[in-house]
Coordinates of C-alpha atoms in Angstrom, one line a residue:
Chain A
X3 CA 0.0 0.0 0.0
X4 CA 2.7 2.4 1.0
X5 CA 4.5 2.0 -2.3
X6 CA 1.3 3.2 -4.1
X7 CA 1.1 6.2 -1.9
X8 CA 4.7 7.2 -2.3
X9 CA 4.8 6.5 -6.0
X10 CA 5.8 9.6 -7.9
X11 CA 2.9 11.1 -9.8
X12 CA 3.6 11.2 -13.5
X13 CA 4.9 14.6 -14.4
X14 CA 2.8 16.6 -16.9
X15 CA 4.9 18.2 -19.6
X16 CA 2.9 21.0 -21.0
X17 CA 4.9 21.3 -24.3
X18 CA 4.2 17.6 -24.9
X19 CA 0.5 17.9 -24.3
X20 CA 0.2 21.0 -26.5
X21 CA 2.0 19.3 -29.4
X22 CA -0.4 16.3 -29.1
X23 CA -3.4 18.6 -29.0
X24 CA -2.2 20.2 -32.2
X25 CA -1.7 16.8 -33.8
X26 CA -5.2 15.8 -32.7
X27 CA -6.6 18.9 -34.3
X28 CA -4.8 18.3 -37.6
X29 CA -5.9 14.6 -37.5
X30 CA -9.6 15.4 -36.9
X31 CA -10.1 18.6 -38.9
X32 CA -10.5 17.0 -42.4
X33 CA -12.8 14.4 -41.0
X34 CA -14.9 16.8 -39.0
X35 CA -15.0 19.3 -41.9
X36 CA -16.5 16.6 -44.2
X37 CA -19.1 15.7 -41.5
X38 CA -20.0 19.4 -41.2
X39 CA -20.4 19.8 -44.9
X40 CA -22.5 16.7 -45.2
X41 CA -25.1 18.4 -43.1
X42 CA -25.0 21.7 -45.0
X43 CA -26.9 22.9 -48.1
X44 CA -24.8 23.7 -51.1
X45 CA -25.7 27.3 -50.9
X46 CA -24.0 27.8 -47.5
X47 CA -21.1 25.6 -48.5
X48 CA -20.2 27.8 -51.5
X49 CA -20.5 30.9 -49.4
X50 CA -17.0 32.1 -48.8
X51 CA -17.3 32.6 -45.1
X52 CA -18.1 30.1 -42.4
X53 CA -21.8 29.5 -42.2
X54 CA -23.3 26.5 -40.4
X55 CA -26.7 24.9 -40.5
X56 CA -28.2 21.4 -40.1
X57 CA -30.1 19.7 -42.9
X58 CA -30.5 16.2 -44.2
X59 CA -31.4 16.9 -47.8
X60 CA -27.9 15.7 -49.0
X61 CA -28.5 12.3 -47.6
X62 CA -32.0 12.2 -49.0
X63 CA -30.7 13.3 -52.4
X64 CA -28.1 10.5 -52.7
X65 CA -30.4 7.8 -51.5
X66 CA -33.3 8.9 -53.8
X67 CA -34.8 6.0 -55.8
X68 CA -33.1 5.8 -59.1
X69 CA -29.7 6.9 -57.7
X70 CA -26.7 4.6 -58.1
X71 CA -25.5 5.3 -54.6
X72 CA -27.8 2.8 -52.8
X73 CA -26.9 0.2 -55.3
X74 CA -23.2 0.9 -54.8
X75 CA -23.5 0.6 -51.0
X76 CA -25.1 -2.8 -51.5
X77 CA -22.3 -3.8 -53.9
X78 CA -19.7 -2.7 -51.4
X79 CA -21.4 -4.7 -48.6
X80 CA -21.6 -7.8 -50.8
X81 CA -18.0 -7.4 -51.8
X82 CA -16.9 -6.9 -48.2
X83 CA -18.8 -9.9 -46.8
X84 CA -17.9 -12.1 -49.8
X85 CA -14.2 -11.3 -49.5
X86 CA -14.1 -11.8 -45.7
X87 CA -15.9 -15.2 -45.9
X88 CA -13.8 -16.5 -48.8
X89 CA -10.6 -15.2 -47.3
X90 CA -11.3 -16.9 -44.0
X91 CA -12.5 -20.1 -45.6
X92 CA -9.3 -20.5 -47.7
X93 CA -7.0 -18.7 -45.2
X94 CA -8.0 -20.9 -42.2
X95 CA -7.1 -24.1 -44.1
X96 CA -3.9 -22.8 -45.5
X97 CA -2.7 -21.1 -42.3
X98 CA -3.4 -24.3 -40.4
X99 CA -1.6 -26.4 -43.0
X100 CA 1.5 -24.2 -42.9
X101 CA 1.5 -24.1 -39.1
X102 CA 0.8 -27.6 -38.1
X103 CA 0.9 -30.0 -41.0
X104 CA 4.4 -29.3 -42.3
X105 CA 3.8 -29.4 -46.0
X106 CA 6.8 -30.5 -48.2
X107 CA 9.3 -27.7 -49.0
X108 CA 8.9 -28.3 -52.7
X109 CA 5.3 -27.1 -52.2
X110 CA 5.8 -24.2 -49.8
X111 CA 8.7 -22.4 -51.4
X112 CA 7.0 -21.5 -54.7
X113 CA 3.9 -20.6 -52.7
X114 CA 5.9 -18.3 -50.5
X115 CA 7.7 -16.6 -53.4
X116 CA 4.4 -16.0 -55.2
X117 CA 2.6 -14.9 -52.1
X118 CA 5.3 -12.4 -51.1
X119 CA 5.5 -11.0 -54.6
X120 CA 1.8 -10.2 -54.7
X121 CA 1.7 -7.5 -51.9
X122 CA 4.8 -5.8 -53.1
X123 CA 4.0 -4.9 -56.7
X124 CA 1.6 -2.0 -57.5
X125 CA -1.8 -3.5 -58.3
X126 CA -1.9 -1.5 -61.5
X127 CA 1.0 -3.5 -63.0
X128 CA -1.1 -6.7 -62.8
X129 CA -4.1 -5.0 -64.4
X130 CA -3.3 -5.7 -68.0
X131 CA -2.9 -9.4 -67.2
X132 CA -5.9 -9.5 -64.9
X133 CA -8.0 -7.9 -67.6
X134 CA -7.2 -10.8 -69.9
X135 CA -8.1 -13.3 -67.2
X136 CA -11.3 -11.5 -66.4
X137 CA -12.3 -11.4 -70.1
X138 CA -11.6 -15.1 -70.5
X139 CA -13.6 -16.1 -67.4
X140 CA -16.3 -13.6 -68.3
X141 CA -16.0 -11.9 -64.9
X142 CA -15.6 -8.3 -66.1
X143 CA -17.9 -5.9 -64.2
X144 CA -19.3 -8.7 -61.9
X145 CA -19.3 -8.6 -58.1
X146 CA -18.0 -12.2 -58.1
X147 CA -14.9 -11.0 -60.0
X148 CA -14.2 -8.2 -57.5
X149 CA -14.7 -10.6 -54.5
X150 CA -12.2 -13.0 -56.1
X151 CA -9.6 -10.3 -56.7
X152 CA -10.0 -8.8 -53.3
X153 CA -9.6 -12.2 -51.8
X154 CA -6.4 -12.8 -53.8
X155 CA -4.8 -9.6 -52.6
X156 CA -5.8 -10.2 -49.0
X157 CA -4.9 -13.9 -48.7
X158 CA -1.1 -13.6 -48.3
X159 CA -1.5 -11.5 -45.2
X160 CA -4.5 -13.4 -43.9
X161 CA -2.7 -16.7 -44.1
X162 CA 0.4 -15.3 -42.4
X163 CA -1.7 -14.0 -39.5
X164 CA -3.7 -17.2 -39.2
X165 CA -0.5 -19.3 -39.3
X166 CA 0.9 -17.2 -36.5
X167 CA -2.2 -17.7 -34.4
X168 CA -2.1 -21.5 -34.9
X169 CA 1.6 -21.4 -34.0
X170 CA 0.6 -20.2 -30.5
X171 CA -1.6 -23.3 -30.0
X172 CA 0.4 -26.1 -28.4
X173 CA 1.2 -29.1 -30.6
X174 CA 0.2 -31.4 -27.7
X175 CA -3.5 -30.7 -28.3
X176 CA -3.3 -32.0 -31.8
X177 CA -1.3 -35.0 -30.8
X178 CA -3.8 -35.9 -28.0
X179 CA -6.7 -35.7 -30.5
X180 CA -4.7 -37.9 -32.9
X181 CA -4.1 -40.5 -30.3
X182 CA -7.8 -40.5 -29.4
X183 CA -8.3 -41.5 -33.1
X184 CA -9.7 -38.2 -34.5
X185 CA -9.2 -37.7 -38.2
X186 CA -7.2 -34.7 -39.4
X187 CA -10.3 -33.0 -40.6
X188 CA -12.1 -33.5 -37.3
X189 CA -9.1 -32.1 -35.4
X190 CA -9.0 -29.1 -37.5
X191 CA -12.7 -28.3 -37.4
X192 CA -13.6 -29.3 -33.9
X193 CA -10.5 -28.8 -31.9
X194 CA -8.1 -26.2 -33.3
X195 CA -10.3 -24.0 -35.4
X196 CA -12.5 -22.9 -32.4
X197 CA -9.3 -22.0 -30.5
X198 CA -8.2 -19.7 -33.3
X199 CA -11.4 -17.7 -33.3
X200 CA -10.0 -14.5 -31.8
X201 CA -7.3 -14.6 -34.5
X202 CA -9.8 -15.2 -37.2
X203 CA -11.8 -12.2 -35.9
X204 CA -8.9 -9.8 -36.1
X205 CA -8.1 -11.0 -39.6
X206 CA -11.8 -10.6 -40.6
X207 CA -11.9 -7.0 -39.4
X208 CA -8.7 -6.1 -41.2
X209 CA -9.8 -7.8 -44.4
X210 CA -13.2 -6.1 -44.2
X211 CA -11.6 -2.7 -44.0
X212 CA -9.3 -3.4 -46.9
X213 CA -12.2 -4.7 -49.1
X214 CA -14.5 -1.9 -48.1
X215 CA -11.8 0.7 -49.0
X216 CA -10.5 -0.9 -52.2
X217 CA -10.7 1.4 -55.2
X218 CA -8.2 0.7 -58.1
X219 CA -9.5 -2.7 -59.1
X220 CA -13.1 -1.7 -58.8
X221 CA -12.3 1.3 -61.0
X222 CA -10.7 -0.6 -63.8
X223 CA -12.6 -3.9 -63.8
X224 CA -16.1 -2.5 -63.6
X225 CA -17.7 0.0 -65.9
X226 CA -18.9 2.2 -63.1
X227 CA -22.5 2.9 -62.3
X228 CA -24.6 0.1 -60.9
X229 CA -21.9 -2.5 -61.0
X230 CA -19.3 -0.4 -59.1
X231 CA -18.4 -0.4 -55.4
X232 CA -19.0 2.6 -53.2
X233 CA -15.5 4.0 -53.5
X234 CA -15.7 4.2 -57.3
X235 CA -19.1 5.9 -56.9
X236 CA -17.5 8.5 -54.6
X237 CA -14.6 9.0 -57.0
X238 CA -17.2 9.7 -59.7
X239 CA -18.8 12.4 -57.5
X240 CA -15.4 14.0 -56.9
X241 CA -14.7 14.1 -60.6
X242 CA -18.0 15.5 -61.8
X243 CA -17.7 18.7 -63.8
X244 CA -20.1 20.4 -61.4
X245 CA -19.2 19.0 -58.0
X246 CA -22.2 18.9 -55.6
X247 CA -20.1 19.3 -52.5
X248 CA -22.9 18.6 -50.0
X249 CA -23.9 15.3 -51.6
X250 CA -20.3 14.3 -52.1
X251 CA -19.6 14.9 -48.4
X252 CA -22.7 13.0 -47.4
X253 CA -21.4 10.0 -49.5
X254 CA -18.0 10.3 -47.9
X255 CA -19.6 10.4 -44.5
X256 CA -21.5 7.2 -45.3
X257 CA -18.4 5.4 -46.5
X258 CA -16.1 6.6 -43.6
X259 CA -18.2 6.8 -40.5
X260 CA -19.1 3.0 -40.1
X261 CA -15.3 2.2 -40.2
X262 CA -14.5 5.0 -37.7
X263 CA -17.2 3.8 -35.3
X264 CA -16.0 0.2 -35.8
X265 CA -12.5 1.4 -34.9
X266 CA -13.8 2.8 -31.6
X267 CA -15.1 -0.6 -30.6
X268 CA -12.4 -3.0 -31.8
X269 CA -9.4 -0.8 -31.8
X270 CA -7.2 -3.5 -30.3
X271 CA -7.9 -5.9 -33.2
X272 CA -7.4 -3.2 -35.7
X273 CA -4.1 -2.2 -34.3
X274 CA -3.0 -5.9 -34.5
X275 CA -4.2 -6.0 -38.0
X276 CA -2.6 -2.7 -39.1
X277 CA 0.8 -3.2 -37.6
X278 CA 1.0 -6.8 -38.8
X279 CA -0.9 -5.9 -41.9
X280 CA 1.4 -3.3 -43.0
X281 CA 4.0 -6.0 -43.3
X282 CA 1.8 -7.2 -46.1
X283 CA 1.1 -3.9 -47.9
Chain B
X27 CA 10.0 -30.8 -25.8
X28 CA 10.7 -33.8 -23.5
X29 CA 7.0 -34.3 -23.1
X30 CA 6.3 -34.6 -26.8
X31 CA 8.8 -37.4 -27.0
X32 CA 6.2 -39.7 -25.4
X33 CA 4.5 -39.6 -28.8
X34 CA 7.5 -40.7 -30.6
X35 CA 6.0 -43.8 -32.2
X36 CA 3.2 -41.6 -33.7
X37 CA 5.7 -39.3 -35.3
X38 CA 7.7 -41.8 -37.2
X39 CA 4.8 -43.8 -38.5
X40 CA 5.2 -43.6 -42.3
X41 CA 1.5 -43.8 -42.9
X42 CA 0.8 -40.9 -40.6
X43 CA 3.5 -38.7 -42.2
X44 CA 2.1 -39.5 -45.7
X45 CA -1.5 -38.7 -44.7
X46 CA -0.4 -35.6 -42.9
X47 CA 1.5 -34.4 -46.0
X48 CA -1.5 -35.2 -48.2
X49 CA -3.7 -33.2 -45.9
X50 CA -1.2 -30.3 -45.8
X51 CA -1.2 -30.1 -49.6
X52 CA -4.9 -30.5 -49.8
X53 CA -5.5 -27.6 -47.4
X54 CA -3.1 -25.4 -49.4
X55 CA -4.5 -26.2 -52.7
X56 CA -7.3 -23.6 -52.9
X57 CA -4.7 -20.9 -52.2
X58 CA -2.4 -22.2 -54.8
X59 CA -5.2 -22.3 -57.4
X60 CA -6.0 -18.7 -56.6
X61 CA -2.4 -17.7 -56.9
X62 CA -2.0 -19.6 -60.2
X63 CA -5.2 -18.0 -61.8
X64 CA -4.9 -14.5 -60.4
X65 CA -1.2 -13.9 -60.0
X66 CA 0.9 -16.3 -62.0
X67 CA -1.3 -16.3 -65.1
X68 CA -1.7 -12.5 -65.2
X69 CA 2.1 -12.3 -64.8
X70 CA 2.5 -14.6 -67.8
X71 CA 0.1 -12.6 -69.8
X72 CA 1.9 -9.4 -68.8
X73 CA 5.2 -10.8 -70.0
X74 CA 3.7 -12.1 -73.2
X75 CA 2.0 -8.8 -73.9
X76 CA 5.1 -6.8 -73.2
X77 CA 6.7 -8.4 -76.3
X78 CA 3.7 -7.8 -78.5
X79 CA 2.2 -5.0 -80.4
X80 CA -1.5 -5.2 -79.7
X81 CA -4.2 -3.4 -81.6
X82 CA -8.0 -3.6 -81.4
X83 CA -10.2 -3.7 -84.5
X84 CA -13.9 -4.1 -84.1
X85 CA -13.5 -5.2 -80.5
X86 CA -11.1 -8.0 -81.4
X87 CA -7.5 -8.1 -80.2
X88 CA -4.8 -8.5 -82.8
X89 CA -1.3 -9.1 -81.5
X90 CA 2.0 -9.3 -83.2
X91 CA 5.4 -10.1 -81.8
X92 CA 7.6 -7.0 -81.9
X93 CA 10.6 -8.0 -79.8
X94 CA 12.0 -5.4 -77.4
X95 CA 10.3 -2.4 -79.1
X96 CA 8.0 -1.8 -76.1
X97 CA 11.0 -1.8 -73.7
X98 CA 12.9 0.6 -75.9
X99 CA 9.9 2.9 -75.8
X100 CA 10.4 3.4 -72.0
X101 CA 13.7 5.2 -72.5
X102 CA 12.4 7.5 -75.2
X103 CA 9.1 8.3 -73.4
X104 CA 9.8 11.6 -71.4
X105 CA 6.6 11.0 -69.4
X106 CA 7.8 7.6 -68.2
X107 CA 11.1 9.1 -67.1
X108 CA 9.2 11.9 -65.5
X109 CA 6.9 9.6 -63.7
X110 CA 9.8 7.6 -62.3
X111 CA 11.4 10.8 -61.0
X112 CA 8.1 11.9 -59.5
X113 CA 7.6 8.5 -57.8
X114 CA 11.1 8.6 -56.3
X115 CA 10.8 12.1 -55.0
X116 CA 7.3 11.4 -53.6
X117 CA 8.5 8.2 -52.0
X118 CA 11.6 9.8 -50.4
X119 CA 9.6 12.8 -49.0
X120 CA 6.7 10.8 -47.8
X121 CA 8.8 8.0 -46.2
X122 CA 11.0 10.4 -44.3
X123 CA 8.2 12.7 -43.2
X124 CA 5.9 9.9 -42.0
X125 CA 8.8 8.3 -40.1
X126 CA 9.7 11.6 -38.5
X127 CA 6.2 12.4 -37.4
X128 CA 5.4 8.8 -36.5
X129 CA 8.4 8.5 -34.2
X130 CA 7.8 12.0 -32.8
X131 CA 4.1 11.2 -32.2
X132 CA 5.1 7.9 -30.4
X133 CA 7.5 9.7 -28.1
X134 CA 5.0 12.4 -27.3
X135 CA 2.1 10.0 -26.6
X136 CA 4.5 8.0 -24.4
X137 CA 5.3 11.0 -22.3
X138 CA 1.7 12.3 -22.3
X139 CA -0.5 12.0 -19.3
X140 CA -3.7 14.0 -20.2
X141 CA -4.2 12.9 -23.8
X142 CA -2.5 9.5 -23.8
X143 CA -5.6 7.2 -24.1
X144 CA -7.6 9.6 -26.2
X145 CA -4.8 10.2 -28.7
X146 CA -4.0 6.6 -29.1
X147 CA -7.5 5.9 -30.2
X148 CA -8.0 9.0 -32.5
X149 CA -4.6 8.7 -34.2
X150 CA -5.8 5.4 -35.8
X151 CA -8.7 7.1 -37.6
X152 CA -7.0 8.3 -40.8
X153 CA -5.4 4.9 -41.4
X154 CA -8.8 3.1 -41.5
X155 CA -10.6 5.5 -43.8
X156 CA -10.6 4.7 -47.5
X157 CA -7.9 6.5 -49.6
X158 CA -10.7 7.7 -51.9
X159 CA -12.6 9.2 -49.0
X160 CA -9.3 10.7 -47.6
X161 CA -8.7 12.3 -51.0
X162 CA -12.3 13.7 -51.0
X163 CA -11.8 15.1 -47.5
X164 CA -8.7 16.9 -48.6
X165 CA -10.3 18.2 -51.7
X166 CA -12.8 19.8 -49.3
X167 CA -9.9 21.3 -47.4
X168 CA -7.9 22.5 -50.4
X169 CA -10.7 23.6 -52.8
X170 CA -10.3 27.2 -53.8
X171 CA -13.9 28.2 -52.9
X172 CA -15.4 25.8 -50.5
X173 CA -12.1 24.6 -49.0
X174 CA -11.6 24.9 -45.2
X175 CA -8.1 26.4 -45.7
X176 CA -9.2 29.3 -47.8
X177 CA -12.2 30.0 -45.6
X178 CA -9.8 30.1 -42.7
X179 CA -7.5 32.4 -44.6
X180 CA -10.4 34.7 -45.4
X181 CA -11.6 34.6 -41.8
X182 CA -8.1 35.6 -40.7
X183 CA -8.1 38.4 -43.3
X184 CA -5.5 36.9 -45.7
X185 CA -5.7 36.2 -49.4
X186 CA -7.1 32.8 -50.5
X187 CA -4.8 30.5 -52.4
X188 CA -5.3 28.1 -55.3
X189 CA -3.4 25.1 -53.8
X190 CA -3.7 22.4 -56.5
X191 CA -3.1 24.5 -59.6
X192 CA 0.6 25.1 -59.4
X193 CA 3.1 22.3 -59.9
X194 CA 4.7 22.9 -56.5
X195 CA 1.4 23.4 -54.7
X196 CA -0.1 20.2 -56.1
X197 CA 3.0 18.1 -55.3
X198 CA 3.2 19.4 -51.8
X199 CA -0.5 18.8 -51.4
X200 CA -0.4 15.1 -52.3
X201 CA 2.6 14.7 -50.0
X202 CA 0.7 16.3 -47.2
X203 CA -2.3 14.0 -47.8
X204 CA -0.1 10.9 -47.8
X205 CA 1.7 12.0 -44.6
X206 CA -1.7 12.7 -43.0
X207 CA -3.0 9.4 -44.1
X208 CA -0.2 7.0 -43.2
X209 CA 1.6 8.7 -40.2
X210 CA -0.9 6.9 -37.9
X211 CA 0.4 3.4 -39.1
X212 CA 4.0 4.4 -38.5
X213 CA 3.0 5.9 -35.1
X214 CA 1.3 2.6 -34.1
X215 CA 4.5 0.6 -35.0
X216 CA 6.7 2.8 -33.0
X217 CA 4.3 3.2 -30.1
X218 CA 4.2 -0.6 -29.9
X219 CA 8.0 -0.9 -30.2
X220 CA 8.6 1.8 -27.5
X221 CA 6.1 0.2 -25.1
X222 CA 8.3 -2.9 -25.4
X223 CA 11.4 -1.1 -24.2
X224 CA 12.4 -2.0 -20.6
X225 CA 11.9 1.2 -18.6
X226 CA 14.6 0.1 -16.1
X227 CA 17.3 0.7 -18.6
X228 CA 16.1 4.3 -19.2
X229 CA 15.7 4.8 -15.4
X230 CA 19.3 3.6 -14.9
X231 CA 20.6 6.0 -17.5
X232 CA 18.6 8.9 -15.9
X233 CA 20.0 8.0 -12.5
X234 CA 23.5 8.1 -14.0
X235 CA 22.8 11.6 -15.1
X236 CA 22.2 11.2 -18.9
X237 CA 20.3 14.0 -20.6
X238 CA 17.0 13.2 -22.3
X239 CA 18.6 13.8 -25.7
X240 CA 21.4 11.4 -24.9
X241 CA 18.9 8.8 -23.6
X242 CA 17.0 9.1 -26.9
X243 CA 20.1 9.1 -29.2
X244 CA 22.2 6.4 -27.4
X245 CA 19.5 4.1 -26.0
X246 CA 16.1 4.4 -27.5
X247 CA 17.1 5.0 -31.1
X248 CA 19.4 1.9 -31.4
X249 CA 16.7 -0.3 -29.9
X250 CA 14.2 1.1 -32.5
X251 CA 16.6 0.5 -35.4
X252 CA 15.0 -2.8 -36.6
X253 CA 11.6 -1.2 -36.4
X254 CA 12.8 1.8 -38.4
X255 CA 14.2 -0.5 -41.1
X256 CA 11.0 -2.5 -41.3
X257 CA 8.7 0.5 -41.4
X258 CA 10.8 2.3 -43.9
X259 CA 10.7 -0.7 -46.3
X260 CA 6.9 -0.9 -45.9
X261 CA 6.5 2.7 -46.5
X262 CA 8.6 2.6 -49.6
X263 CA 6.4 -0.1 -51.0
X264 CA 3.3 1.8 -50.0
X265 CA 4.4 5.0 -51.7
X266 CA 5.4 3.2 -54.9
X267 CA 1.9 1.6 -54.9
X268 CA 0.2 5.0 -54.3
X269 CA -2.5 5.8 -56.8
X270 CA -5.8 6.9 -55.4
X271 CA -4.8 10.3 -54.0
X272 CA -3.2 11.6 -57.2
X273 CA -5.9 10.1 -59.4
X274 CA -8.6 12.0 -57.5
X275 CA -6.8 15.2 -56.3
X276 CA -4.7 16.2 -59.2
X277 CA -5.1 13.6 -62.1
X278 CA -1.3 13.6 -62.3
X279 CA -1.3 17.3 -63.2
X280 CA -0.6 20.1 -63.4
X281 CA 1.9 19.5 -66.2
X282 CA 2.5 15.9 -64.9
X283 CA 4.0 17.2 -61.7
X284 CA 2.2 14.5 -59.7
X285 CA 2.0 11.8 -62.3
X286 CA 3.4 8.9 -60.4
X287 CA 4.2 5.6 -62.1
X288 CA 0.8 3.9 -61.4
X289 CA -1.0 6.8 -62.9
X290 CA 1.1 6.8 -66.0
X291 CA 0.6 3.1 -66.5
X292 CA -3.2 3.5 -66.1
X293 CA -3.2 6.3 -68.7
X294 CA -1.3 4.2 -71.2
X295 CA -3.5 1.3 -70.6
X296 CA -6.9 2.9 -70.3
X297 CA -6.6 6.1 -72.4
X298 CA -3.9 5.5 -75.0
X299 CA -4.8 1.8 -75.2
X300 CA -1.1 0.8 -76.0
X301 CA -1.3 -2.5 -74.2
X302 CA 2.1 -3.7 -75.2
X303 CA 3.8 -0.6 -73.9
X304 CA 1.7 -0.6 -70.7
X305 CA 2.7 -4.2 -70.0
X306 CA 6.4 -3.6 -70.7
X307 CA 6.4 -0.7 -68.3
X308 CA 4.5 -2.7 -65.7
X309 CA 6.8 -5.6 -66.1
X310 CA 9.9 -3.4 -65.7
X311 CA 8.5 -2.0 -62.4
X312 CA 7.7 -5.5 -61.2
X313 CA 11.1 -6.7 -62.1
X314 CA 13.0 -3.9 -60.4
X315 CA 10.9 -4.2 -57.2
X316 CA 11.4 -8.0 -57.1
X317 CA 15.1 -7.4 -57.5
X318 CA 15.2 -4.8 -54.7
X319 CA 13.2 -7.1 -52.4
X320 CA 15.4 -10.1 -53.2
X321 CA 18.5 -8.2 -52.4
X322 CA 16.9 -7.0 -49.1
X323 CA 15.9 -10.5 -48.1
X324 CA 19.4 -11.8 -49.1
X325 CA 21.2 -9.3 -46.9
X326 CA 18.8 -9.8 -44.0
X327 CA 19.2 -13.5 -44.1
X328 CA 23.0 -13.1 -44.2
X329 CA 22.9 -10.7 -41.3
X330 CA 20.8 -13.1 -39.3
X331 CA 23.2 -16.0 -40.0
X332 CA 26.2 -13.9 -38.9

């Protein structure tokens, strides 16, 4: 008890706190400004001085029946869920295999080279080739195609993460189940996979953010409009000759706020994902 | 280790090893198929196309072998040379600035008492927002009429500026956007690395009378060195892959001042429709990057062995 009482109080450095406050302001200003504009009519946005109001017409305008925006949100949701599910389905098996089943070197080394090459190259350099593949498989402009590509780009990192999680689970568990006569499939599905759930959760969150934010592939492999994801839709609003700033901000708000709110709840998993995930990107 | 030896008979059973290996390959197979179809095959097509002259007539592709012509074009295309220069300058500036601010931020938040928890959570925000939305947000900051910056300038009684219309202004703007967007990731890395440093070492140095600057330069910085190398590599890769910000904010302009390599390839591929040349340029970039990364891996492996 005494040690607690006598423990020196942490010293407050005012210079430090001021610098952080400044950094916080710089971090938050662009986000906050977009949120403010999303709730303002174009008339007051264009006004050269600061003028604030609160109205919801911008949101009503972008979600009007006949607008592509609603369709694009649905597309993005489908792409995100599809990518997460497919990545986890393929990644869990592969990560488990690499961690516990010791596949032959002849098999893993080419996989490793290809998988580490994928995150390094700019996606645009693969586009000419991917375009040919998509044309051959008749996937151009389809959501299935975008789900597949997003999955490919996220798999190397997802598998690495899942492997690391399985590495933490002691080998003895697997051996005990083997001795009890369980098949490999049974061990994977009923013993080890449930134990890796937190890891799979972190991977799912990270992949979801990546898929939701993806832009370049969606831009080039769809024709825009009803087949495009939300990010491509927003880019279209940015590049309109006559930008409707209010509606554009509202669209950005819809795309960004769910992720920011999600961050507040699962920031620990996101930090794991980002710091490990940056190894990948 | 000793404990697992009790299962020794199980480990050497040939049937078991074979079935385990079969399962291992079976579980990896979907991933391999994905890689083959969506990475290896596109790469093969890319290489093939880079030696071809491709033209489209009536929606049909016609290709003809033209040797190294496409690669020769790179050296004579002033825009390609320009885009490589722009990419290198962009990369150098963004990597060093994000590292500087990321490390600074980590030090400050470590020392902070009031904002520690708050800052740690909010500093993640830019990193999770889509690059497209980030670009849009900055357009709303930099726009000459509706932009926050100019409204602030007017409010403070200064002349409004046109940020994105000059070569210098546009380039600085995309650097600022990139630094704003990715400093948080760098910050998280260094914050994690610094939290791992044993405080007793630093306490000991302080007791011995070392100044804060000495502590940072002689103790903290050397411990952080592996993290710096890792993060710098990642950031170099990220900046070379950059596309969204330039595509939306400046379209590569004005006068190609922000036309980085991805943007130039996209233009050749989508607007000029010279598939052979786009592929040759893409392949060259892939080749150079693969070379750099292999050298990096080689040296790291060597260092680990020594």
